[in-house]
Amino acid sequence: MGEPMDINGPNTNRAPEAELTETENELYDRQIRLWGLDSQKRLRTAKVLISGLSGIGAEIAKNIILAGVSAVKLNDHRIVTEEDFCAQFLTPRSAVGKNRAEASVERARALNPMVKISVDKEPLVGKKAEFFAEFDVVVIIGALDSELLRINEICREKGIKFFSGDVWGTFGYCFADLQDHSYFEDVVKHKVVSEPKEKTKTEVVTTTIQKELKFPSYASISQLDVNSPTFQKKLKRTGPAFILLRILQMFRNKHNRDPSYLSRQEDIKELMRLSQELISAPFVPSDMLEYVFSQISPSAAVVGGVLAQEIIKVVTKKEAPHRNVFLFDPETCCGFVETVGVH
């Protein structure tokens, strides 16, 4: 209880970071007041990969860059299309047909000139373990299950914090595999300071304690048996959001694309067919599938904001992270955290 907090960055093998400059102290003054100087120093050492510069990817990049990490690499092999302008605010309209990461870098750098921002235009499929080893946090958006599983396994071997996330229309999710993660939490207690025969007086005492959590791999959600009696009982409480996630990922795995408004009716029929293939009970209402096209800006902002906040919590080691899936339900417009694959 109450172990002292170290001030090293995310990678504990690195040397302790230098003091913040006067300019950095001025720039990050408000957030230093929020989460403390030690947390800002940890952020200052963090190197983050964000792969997939869709609307949610842009939202994550914006929040992480403004927070003041050391470096961000923007990776995307896709080109900018008209559909991106539903939620992707880092690419100008003149960038249609250009590489999405390259088109995003100018506005990204303008957010915070103190963060080193670089671009990678190559597909993730060709990236080996050495590429990911230089990062403290890896965020993957818009990938097939096969790639998510492969990269997650590399991150587990290298001790890198892994996140995935996505938005389909108004529905979205984010997933975290932090392996063995330690964090610090403030526990507030009321201590009696009055004498025995006096009127009871108390004062607030805050103690910082260290806690640990274990996280399962991405396979815990991609290979979960959704027809098991245990999960079926959970569905009655949480609703069909997790099932929708699996159906949409199945669609992407099969067709190497997401449902498109250009083939709306055909894709809805395919999603319904996949839902019948996935789960024996009809837990996904057909009208729910009407809202999974493109990326809608408010949902990208919510899910991207949540995922970025989780990255900040993980890097700063402040507060308990979500374990391990956040789902944004398009029917209720509410988000909730679901613990999947944790025994």
XYZ file of C-alpha atoms in Angstrom:
343
model
C 0.000 0.000 0.000
C 1.264 3.448 -0.877
C 4.456 2.473 -2.680
C 6.390 5.503 -4.006
C 5.756 6.343 -7.638
C 8.681 6.208 -10.059
C 8.995 8.947 -12.680
C 10.316 6.877 -15.549
C 8.447 6.758 -18.819
C 6.500 3.838 -20.293
C 9.637 1.825 -21.087
C 11.250 1.119 -17.727
C 14.588 0.317 -19.380
C 15.041 3.917 -20.428
C 16.940 6.485 -18.417
C 14.841 8.879 -16.327
C 13.584 11.737 -18.475
C 14.933 15.272 -18.231
C 12.976 18.099 -16.694
C 10.364 19.844 -18.828
C 11.527 23.037 -20.475
C 9.984 26.386 -19.566
C 8.088 26.376 -22.868
C 6.708 22.887 -22.173
C 5.654 23.874 -18.659
C 3.724 26.820 -20.102
C 2.163 24.795 -22.926
C 1.082 21.879 -20.722
C 0.244 23.933 -17.614
C -3.468 23.043 -17.515
C -2.961 19.309 -17.911
C -0.060 19.276 -15.437
C -2.543 20.705 -12.945
C -4.949 17.908 -13.887
C -2.711 14.823 -13.787
C 0.557 16.088 -12.280
C 4.113 16.799 -13.386
C 5.297 13.182 -13.158
C 2.509 12.076 -15.492
C 3.435 14.751 -18.016
C 7.045 13.570 -17.896
C 5.920 10.040 -18.670
C 3.886 11.285 -21.623
C 6.925 13.195 -22.852
C 8.840 9.922 -23.363
C 6.071 7.935 -25.087
C 6.268 6.902 -28.747
C 2.944 5.965 -30.321
C 2.037 4.263 -33.605
C -1.406 5.044 -35.004
C -2.253 2.898 -38.011
C -5.443 3.764 -39.893
C -6.168 7.476 -40.349
C -9.953 7.235 -40.642
C -12.189 9.510 -38.579
C -11.503 7.656 -35.339
C -7.779 7.514 -36.165
C -7.712 11.293 -36.644
C -9.504 11.780 -33.311
C -6.993 9.591 -31.476
C -4.055 11.343 -33.149
C -5.409 14.785 -32.218
C -5.845 13.938 -28.539
C -2.505 12.157 -28.188
C -0.582 14.936 -29.938
C -2.230 17.620 -27.809
C -1.418 15.621 -24.667
C 2.297 16.005 -25.419
C 3.752 12.581 -26.185
C 7.288 12.361 -27.556
C 6.517 11.066 -31.045
C 3.642 9.818 -33.190
C 3.946 7.821 -36.400
C 0.930 7.988 -38.716
C 0.615 4.838 -40.808
C -1.885 4.314 -43.637
C -1.594 2.904 -47.144
C -5.111 3.976 -48.166
C -6.025 7.058 -50.176
C -8.366 9.878 -49.197
C -11.930 9.512 -50.510
C -15.065 11.635 -50.255
C -16.343 9.258 -47.579
C -13.490 10.311 -45.268
C -14.984 13.785 -44.889
C -17.812 12.376 -42.747
C -15.379 12.378 -39.792
C -11.738 12.801 -40.879
C -10.834 16.408 -40.052
C -7.051 16.208 -40.560
C -7.261 15.833 -44.338
C -8.204 18.860 -46.487
C -10.782 18.397 -49.230
C -8.112 19.037 -51.818
C -6.390 15.789 -50.726
C -8.817 13.368 -52.450
C -6.774 10.654 -54.137
C -3.660 11.262 -52.008
C -2.269 9.006 -49.301
C -4.351 9.427 -46.121
C -1.443 9.532 -43.654
C 0.542 11.965 -45.781
C -2.514 14.173 -46.247
C -3.054 14.277 -42.458
C 0.445 15.185 -41.317
C 0.389 18.952 -41.933
C -2.645 19.620 -39.737
C -1.408 17.077 -37.185
C 1.921 18.907 -36.818
C 0.111 22.220 -36.413
C -1.643 20.868 -33.303
C 1.590 20.682 -31.293
C 4.983 21.533 -32.802
C 6.754 19.915 -29.834
C 5.655 16.405 -30.862
C 7.682 14.610 -33.527
C 5.243 13.391 -36.182
C 6.286 11.125 -39.030
C 4.484 9.269 -41.827
C 4.578 5.682 -43.052
C 2.655 4.850 -46.231
C 3.353 1.117 -46.395
C 0.733 -1.570 -45.566
C 0.965 -3.203 -42.143
C 1.032 -6.650 -43.740
C 4.704 -6.220 -44.632
C 5.765 -4.905 -41.205
C 7.963 -7.201 -39.111
C 8.436 -7.262 -35.343
C 11.369 -4.819 -35.558
C 9.068 -2.097 -36.888
C 6.730 -2.270 -33.874
C 9.554 -2.605 -31.323
C 10.361 1.120 -31.421
C 6.961 2.081 -29.970
C 5.555 2.099 -26.443
C 1.943 2.015 -27.661
C 0.538 0.550 -30.881
C -2.972 1.505 -32.082
C -4.485 -0.390 -35.028
C -7.601 0.868 -36.843
C -9.407 -0.791 -39.751
C -7.446 -4.065 -39.908
C -8.513 -7.644 -40.560
C -8.638 -10.082 -37.652
C -5.591 -11.902 -39.020
C -3.500 -8.724 -38.819
C -4.850 -7.749 -35.404
C -3.952 -11.186 -34.049
C -0.474 -11.090 -35.617
C 0.393 -7.599 -34.398
C -1.085 -8.239 -30.967
C 1.152 -11.290 -30.603
C 4.208 -9.220 -31.560
C 3.241 -6.589 -28.991
C 2.851 -9.230 -26.298
C 6.297 -10.628 -27.078
C 7.859 -7.142 -27.001
C 5.937 -5.835 -23.990
C 4.199 -3.116 -26.041
C 0.761 -1.809 -25.068
C -1.735 -2.762 -27.798
C -5.004 -1.072 -28.727
C -7.447 -1.638 -31.550
C -10.612 0.246 -32.365
C -13.052 1.189 -35.083
C -16.248 2.997 -35.963
C -18.909 1.783 -38.380
C -21.542 4.480 -38.819
C -22.722 5.294 -35.291
C -21.371 2.065 -33.772
C -17.836 1.779 -32.416
C -15.518 -0.106 -30.124
C -12.031 -0.090 -28.683
C -10.011 -2.957 -27.233
C -6.928 -2.958 -24.998
C -4.320 -5.625 -24.348
C -1.942 -4.199 -21.750
C -0.600 -7.621 -20.716
C 0.557 -7.151 -17.086
C -0.175 -3.529 -16.283
C 0.604 -1.680 -13.049
C -0.943 1.668 -12.219
C -1.351 4.076 -9.323
C -4.635 5.081 -7.774
C -5.458 7.652 -5.117
C -7.516 6.269 -2.239
C -9.357 8.892 -0.199
C -10.207 8.170 3.441
C -11.604 10.219 6.308
C -9.349 10.220 9.374
C -10.765 11.116 12.819
C -8.655 13.931 14.301
C -10.807 14.921 17.304
C -10.249 13.818 20.898
C -12.454 10.989 22.282
C -14.880 13.258 24.205
C -14.985 16.032 21.615
C -17.380 16.418 18.713
C -16.173 14.161 15.951
C -13.924 15.929 13.466
C -12.350 14.334 10.424
C -9.862 15.281 7.758
C -9.405 13.860 4.296
C -6.278 11.751 3.805
C -5.223 10.694 0.308
C -2.959 7.686 -0.121
C -1.468 6.604 -3.435
C -1.403 2.842 -3.884
C -0.127 0.635 -6.681
C -2.381 -1.955 -8.307
C -1.961 -4.497 -11.082
C -4.229 -5.917 -13.776
C -3.767 -8.742 -16.265
C -5.202 -8.432 -19.769
C -5.993 -11.191 -22.292
C -4.990 -11.028 -25.954
C -7.134 -9.976 -28.916
C -7.943 -13.656 -29.468
C -10.188 -13.401 -26.394
C -12.722 -11.396 -28.397
C -12.117 -12.692 -31.919
C -12.490 -16.329 -30.873
C -15.090 -15.971 -28.117
C -17.921 -18.508 -28.279
C -20.938 -16.224 -28.457
C -23.294 -19.213 -28.327
C -22.110 -20.351 -24.902
C -24.761 -20.244 -22.145
C -22.619 -17.845 -20.103
C -22.376 -15.320 -22.909
C -26.054 -15.722 -23.819
C -27.010 -14.699 -20.265
C -24.726 -11.677 -20.504
C -26.371 -10.575 -23.758
C -29.683 -10.086 -21.986
C -27.992 -7.485 -19.805
C -25.639 -5.761 -22.266
C -27.572 -6.001 -25.527
C -26.294 -6.987 -28.978
C -23.402 -4.485 -29.337
C -20.650 -7.114 -28.994
C -22.407 -9.385 -31.500
C -22.586 -6.475 -33.937
C -18.823 -5.982 -33.530
C -18.140 -9.588 -34.457
C -20.497 -9.473 -37.462
C -18.849 -6.330 -38.822
C -15.395 -7.795 -38.345
C -16.530 -10.994 -40.112
C -17.765 -8.877 -43.037
C -14.379 -7.147 -43.251
C -12.478 -10.439 -43.029
C -14.538 -11.935 -45.850
C -14.759 -8.984 -48.252
C -11.606 -7.026 -47.286
C -13.748 -3.899 -46.927
C -16.449 -2.438 -44.704
C -20.163 -2.155 -45.546
C -20.601 0.581 -48.157
C -23.434 3.027 -48.722
C -22.906 2.387 -52.434
C -24.126 -1.202 -51.999
C -26.288 -0.624 -48.954
C -29.097 -3.146 -49.446
C -26.819 -5.941 -50.608
C -24.466 -5.371 -47.668
C -27.314 -5.360 -45.145
C -28.437 -8.741 -46.505
C -24.880 -10.035 -46.176
C -24.642 -8.764 -42.601
C -27.894 -10.532 -41.742
C -26.566 -13.743 -43.276
C -23.346 -13.440 -41.260
C -25.329 -12.847 -38.063
C -27.228 -16.098 -38.648
C -23.929 -17.861 -39.265
C -22.389 -16.454 -36.076
C -25.115 -16.865 -33.497
C -28.027 -19.257 -33.162
C -30.400 -16.764 -31.493
C -31.466 -13.597 -33.407
C -29.899 -11.024 -31.085
C -29.179 -8.338 -33.694
C -32.268 -6.385 -34.779
C -32.262 -5.758 -38.534
C -32.790 -2.000 -38.062
C -29.513 -1.834 -36.098
C -27.685 -2.685 -39.323
C -29.014 0.491 -40.953
C -26.534 2.585 -38.962
C -23.164 0.972 -39.756
C -22.165 2.853 -42.931
C -19.221 5.280 -43.194
C -17.936 6.851 -39.959
C -20.239 9.378 -38.327
C -18.350 12.255 -36.737
C -19.961 12.267 -33.236
C -19.361 8.528 -32.784
C -15.778 8.830 -34.014
C -15.267 11.644 -31.504
C -16.670 9.598 -28.619
C -14.869 6.323 -29.343
C -11.639 8.029 -30.426
C -11.736 10.220 -27.339
C -12.205 7.204 -25.061
C -9.371 5.285 -26.721
C -7.025 8.286 -26.534
C -7.863 8.778 -22.865
C -7.046 5.123 -22.226
C -3.657 5.585 -23.888
C -2.972 8.591 -21.649
C -3.996 6.619 -18.540
C -1.755 3.722 -19.543
C 1.287 5.870 -20.303
C 0.929 8.003 -17.170
C 0.033 4.957 -15.033
C -2.745 7.033 -13.477
C -6.102 5.413 -12.678
C -7.495 2.018 -13.635
C -7.714 1.386 -17.387
C -10.771 -0.150 -19.027
C -10.551 -3.909 -19.045
C -10.873 -4.614 -21.854
C -13.574 -3.697 -24.450
C -15.433 -0.395 -24.767
C -18.584 -0.540 -26.905
C -20.631 2.397 -28.172
C -24.190 1.245 -28.800
C -25.888 3.021 -31.738
C -29.390 2.267 -30.440
C -28.915 3.863 -27.024
C -26.069 6.248 -27.979
C -24.360 5.130 -24.782
C -21.021 3.488 -24.201
C -20.149 0.759 -21.729
C -17.157 -1.352 -20.777
C -17.361 -5.112 -21.230
C -14.831 -7.483 -19.689
C -14.228 -10.266 -22.219
C -11.928 -13.251 -21.891
C -10.818 -12.463 -18.327
C -10.944 -15.480 -16.052
